[in-house]
PDB file of C-alpha atoms in Angstrom:
ATOM      1  CA  UNK A 180     -19.158  27.731  90.451  1.00 54.00           C
ATOM      2  CA  UNK A 181     -16.073  25.489  90.671  1.00 54.00           C
ATOM      3  CA  UNK A 182     -16.403  22.109  92.317  1.00 56.00           C
ATOM      4  CA  UNK A 183     -15.403  21.988  95.996  1.00 60.00           C
ATOM      5  CA  UNK A 184     -12.786  19.292  95.459  1.00 59.00           C
ATOM      6  CA  UNK A 185     -11.054  21.198  92.639  1.00 59.00           C
ATOM      7  CA  UNK A 186      -7.275  21.680  92.901  1.00 57.00           C
ATOM      8  CA  UNK A 187      -6.192  25.109  94.123  1.00 61.00           C
ATOM      9  CA  UNK A 188      -4.948  27.559  91.546  1.00 60.00           C
ATOM     10  CA  UNK A 189      -1.190  27.277  90.980  1.00 57.00           C
ATOM     11  CA  UNK A 190       0.954  29.808  92.807  1.00 59.00           C
ATOM     12  CA  UNK A 191       2.232  32.613  90.629  1.00 61.00           C
ATOM     13  CA  UNK A 192       5.737  32.169  89.194  1.00 57.00           C
ATOM     14  CA  UNK A 193       8.790  33.875  90.619  1.00 57.00           C
ATOM     15  CA  UNK A 194       8.550  37.635  90.716  1.00 60.00           C
ATOM     16  CA  UNK A 195      11.410  39.011  88.588  1.00 56.00           C
ATOM     17  CA  UNK A 196      11.536  42.168  90.684  1.00 65.00           C
ATOM     18  CA  UNK A 197      12.078  40.274  93.911  1.00 85.00           C
ATOM     19  CA  UNK A 198      14.761  38.093  92.286  1.00 86.00           C
ATOM     20  CA  UNK A 199      16.696  41.138  91.108  1.00 87.00           C
ATOM     21  CA  UNK A 200      16.223  42.769  94.518  1.00 89.00           C
ATOM     22  CA  UNK A 201      17.615  39.675  96.186  1.00 91.00           C
ATOM     23  CA  UNK A 202      20.571  39.586  93.803  1.00 91.00           C
ATOM     24  CA  UNK A 203      21.281  43.242  94.557  1.00 90.00           C
ATOM     25  CA  UNK A 204      21.102  42.623  98.328  1.00 92.00           C
ATOM     26  CA  UNK A 205      23.437  39.632  98.049  1.00 90.00           C
ATOM     27  CA  UNK A 206      25.916  41.593  95.912  1.00 90.00           C
ATOM     28  CA  UNK A 207      25.898  44.391  98.471  1.00 92.00           C
ATOM     29  CA  UNK A 208      26.448  41.894 101.275  1.00 90.00           C
ATOM     30  CA  UNK A 209      29.416  40.353  99.420  1.00 88.00           C
ATOM     31  CA  UNK A 210      30.905  43.835  98.884  1.00 89.00           C
ATOM     32  CA  UNK A 211      30.554  44.644 102.579  1.00 87.00           C
ATOM     33  CA  UNK A 212      32.104  41.342 103.614  1.00 86.00           C
ATOM     34  CA  UNK A 213      35.081  41.897 101.304  1.00 84.00           C
ATOM     35  CA  UNK A 214      35.560  45.371 102.766  1.00 83.00           C
ATOM     36  CA  UNK A 215      35.378  43.953 106.294  1.00 77.00           C
ATOM     37  CA  UNK A 216      38.073  41.364 105.518  1.00 80.00           C
ATOM     38  CA  UNK A 217      40.437  44.047 104.198  1.00 77.00           C
ATOM     39  CA  UNK A 218      39.695  46.329 107.146  1.00 78.00           C
ATOM     40  CA  UNK A 219      40.292  43.499 109.618  1.00 85.00           C
ATOM     41  CA  UNK A 220      43.678  42.772 108.042  1.00 89.00           C
ATOM     42  CA  UNK A 221      44.760  46.418 108.245  1.00 92.00           C
ATOM     43  CA  UNK A 222      43.671  46.661 111.884  1.00 93.00           C
ATOM     44  CA  UNK A 223      45.470  43.409 112.788  1.00 94.00           C
ATOM     45  CA  UNK A 224      48.685  44.659 111.195  1.00 94.00           C
ATOM     46  CA  UNK A 225      48.444  47.983 113.047  1.00 95.00           C
ATOM     47  CA  UNK A 226      47.908  46.115 116.313  1.00 95.00           C
ATOM     48  CA  UNK A 227      51.159  44.294 115.554  1.00 94.00           C
ATOM     49  CA  UNK A 228      52.959  47.626 115.182  1.00 93.00           C
ATOM     50  CA  UNK A 229      51.486  48.849 118.482  1.00 93.00           C
ATOM     51  CA  UNK A 230      52.580  45.608 120.154  1.00 93.00           C
ATOM     52  CA  UNK A 231      56.138  46.101 118.867  1.00 91.00           C
ATOM     53  CA  UNK A 232      56.221  49.781 119.841  1.00 88.00           C
ATOM     54  CA  UNK A 233      54.740  49.487 123.292  1.00 89.00           C
ATOM     55  CA  UNK A 234      55.712  46.008 124.370  1.00 90.00           C
ATOM     56  CA  UNK A 235      52.054  45.264 125.049  1.00 92.00           C
ATOM     57  CA  UNK A 236      49.903  42.186 124.573  1.00 94.00           C
ATOM     58  CA  UNK A 237      47.656  41.791 121.524  1.00 93.00           C
ATOM     59  CA  UNK A 238      44.589  42.607 123.653  1.00 94.00           C
ATOM     60  CA  UNK A 239      46.299  45.731 124.988  1.00 94.00           C
ATOM     61  CA  UNK A 240      47.329  46.670 121.433  1.00 94.00           C
ATOM     62  CA  UNK A 241      43.685  46.471 120.369  1.00 94.00           C
ATOM     63  CA  UNK A 242      42.658  48.675 123.305  1.00 95.00           C
ATOM     64  CA  UNK A 243      45.375  51.239 122.488  1.00 95.00           C
ATOM     65  CA  UNK A 244      44.298  51.372 118.845  1.00 95.00           C
ATOM     66  CA  UNK A 245      40.632  51.715 119.820  1.00 95.00           C
ATOM     67  CA  UNK A 246      41.386  54.474 122.344  1.00 95.00           C
ATOM     68  CA  UNK A 247      43.509  56.407 119.828  1.00 96.00           C
ATOM     69  CA  UNK A 248      40.593  56.216 117.407  1.00 95.00           C
ATOM     70  CA  UNK A 249      38.110  57.419 120.016  1.00 95.00           C
ATOM     71  CA  UNK A 250      40.381  60.176 121.352  1.00 95.00           C
ATOM     72  CA  UNK A 251      41.149  61.599 117.904  1.00 95.00           C
ATOM     73  CA  UNK A 252      37.638  61.000 116.540  1.00 96.00           C
ATOM     74  CA  UNK A 253      39.188  59.217 113.541  1.00 95.00           C
ATOM     75  CA  UNK A 254      37.776  55.915 112.310  1.00 94.00           C
ATOM     76  CA  UNK A 255      39.656  52.902 113.624  1.00 94.00           C
ATOM     77  CA  UNK A 256      40.546  51.674 110.149  1.00 93.00           C
ATOM     78  CA  UNK A 257      41.963  55.114 109.238  1.00 94.00           C
ATOM     79  CA  UNK A 258      44.084  55.184 112.407  1.00 96.00           C
ATOM     80  CA  UNK A 259      45.326  51.686 111.570  1.00 96.00           C
ATOM     81  CA  UNK A 260      46.166  52.700 107.984  1.00 94.00           C
ATOM     82  CA  UNK A 261      48.027  55.772 109.272  1.00 95.00           C
ATOM     83  CA  UNK A 262      50.114  53.648 111.634  1.00 95.00           C
ATOM     84  CA  UNK A 263      51.006  51.282 108.781  1.00 94.00           C
ATOM     85  CA  UNK A 264      51.923  54.196 106.519  1.00 93.00           C
ATOM     86  CA  UNK A 265      54.094  55.588 109.321  1.00 92.00           C
ATOM     87  CA  UNK A 266      55.896  52.258 109.459  1.00 87.00           C
ATOM     88  CA  UNK A 267      56.822  52.669 105.772  1.00 88.00           C
ATOM     89  CA  UNK A 268      57.335  56.421 105.497  1.00 90.00           C
ATOM     90  CA  UNK A 269      58.073  57.655 108.994  1.00 88.00           C
ATOM     91  CA  UNK A 270      55.332  60.277 108.764  1.00 91.00           C
ATOM     92  CA  UNK A 271      52.409  60.410 111.198  1.00 92.00           C
ATOM     93  CA  UNK A 272      49.885  63.186 111.849  1.00 93.00           C
ATOM     94  CA  UNK A 273      50.641  64.861 115.196  1.00 93.00           C
ATOM     95  CA  UNK A 274      47.190  64.207 116.698  1.00 94.00           C
ATOM     96  CA  UNK A 275      47.514  60.462 116.149  1.00 94.00           C
ATOM     97  CA  UNK A 276      51.124  60.446 117.345  1.00 93.00           C
ATOM     98  CA  UNK A 277      50.229  62.316 120.533  1.00 93.00           C
ATOM     99  CA  UNK A 278      47.275  60.033 121.272  1.00 94.00           C
ATOM    100  CA  UNK A 279      49.388  56.940 120.587  1.00 93.00           C
ATOM    101  CA  UNK A 280      52.207  58.140 122.848  1.00 93.00           C
ATOM    102  CA  UNK A 281      49.699  59.031 125.586  1.00 92.00           C
ATOM    103  CA  UNK A 282      48.154  55.557 125.433  1.00 92.00           C
ATOM    104  CA  UNK A 283      51.532  53.795 125.402  1.00 91.00           C
ATOM    105  CA  UNK A 284      52.999  56.077 128.045  1.00 89.00           C
ATOM    106  CA  UNK A 285      56.170  56.780 126.069  1.00 87.00           C
ATOM    107  CA  UNK A 286      57.464  58.422 122.885  1.00 87.00           C
ATOM    108  CA  UNK A 287      57.288  56.290 119.771  1.00 82.00           C
ATOM    109  CA  UNK A 288      59.194  58.547 117.368  1.00 68.00           C
ATOM    110  CA  UNK A 289      62.758  59.697 117.252  1.00 54.00           C
ATOM    111  CA  UNK A 290      61.866  63.329 117.963  1.00 42.00           C
ATOM    112  CA  UNK A 291      59.575  66.179 117.111  1.00 39.00           C
ATOM    113  CA  UNK A 292      60.239  65.960 113.372  1.00 36.00           C
ATOM    114  CA  UNK A 293      57.836  62.999 113.138  1.00 39.00           C
ATOM    115  CA  UNK A 294      60.069  61.497 110.518  1.00 42.00           C
ATOM    116  CA  UNK A 295      62.054  58.338 110.156  1.00 46.00           C
ATOM    117  CA  UNK A 296      60.852  54.793 110.512  1.00 49.00           C
ATOM    118  CA  UNK A 297      59.711  53.505 113.881  1.00 51.00           C
ATOM    119  CA  UNK A 298      62.432  52.380 116.277  1.00 52.00           C
ATOM    120  CA  UNK A 299      63.782  48.941 115.455  1.00 53.00           C
ATOM    121  CA  UNK A 300      62.142  48.761 112.041  1.00 49.00           C
ATOM    122  CA  UNK A 301      64.179  47.061 109.316  1.00 45.00           C
ATOM    123  CA  UNK A 302      65.792  49.142 106.619  1.00 42.00           C
ATOM    124  CA  UNK A 303      64.460  48.246 103.180  1.00 39.00           C
ATOM    125  CA  UNK A 304      66.471  49.176 100.145  1.00 36.00           C
ATOM    126  CA  UNK A 305      65.522  49.085  96.486  1.00 37.00           C
ATOM    127  CA  UNK A 306      67.414  47.138  93.847  1.00 38.00           C
ATOM    128  CA  UNK A 307      69.391  50.157  92.663  1.00 39.00           C
ATOM    129  CA  UNK A 308      70.512  51.298  96.098  1.00 38.00           C
ATOM    130  CA  UNK A 309      73.806  49.356  96.156  1.00 36.00           C
TER     131      UNK A 309
END
C-alpha cells in the first residue's frame, strides 16, 4: 500500500490523436474563414453594382441582393457572382434579372437581349484593340 503522503501519479502525456484532431479542426476553421473573406468581398462588390444601378443606399443594396437571393432560391454568393459577371460580360440569367428589376423597380438592362454591359459602365479595351 502506498504511503498517504505520496505524490500523485503524473498525468499522462499529450494524446497524439487529440492533437491531430485539434490540428484538423483548426485547419478546417482556417479554410472556412478564408472562404468567408472571399465571399464577403464578392457580396460587397455586388452591392456596389446594385447601388450604382438602382441609386440606393448600401443598406438598401444589401436588402435588394438578399431579396433577389431569396426570391430566386439561389445562394446569395452565387447571385453576387452573377451580378459581377454581368458587369463584365453583359449576360445575366433571366430569373436573376427579373428579380433584380422587380426589387429595384426599374429595368437594369438595355433590352430583352440581356446583353451589353450595365448602363454607365466603363468600356474596357485590350492592348490590341487600337
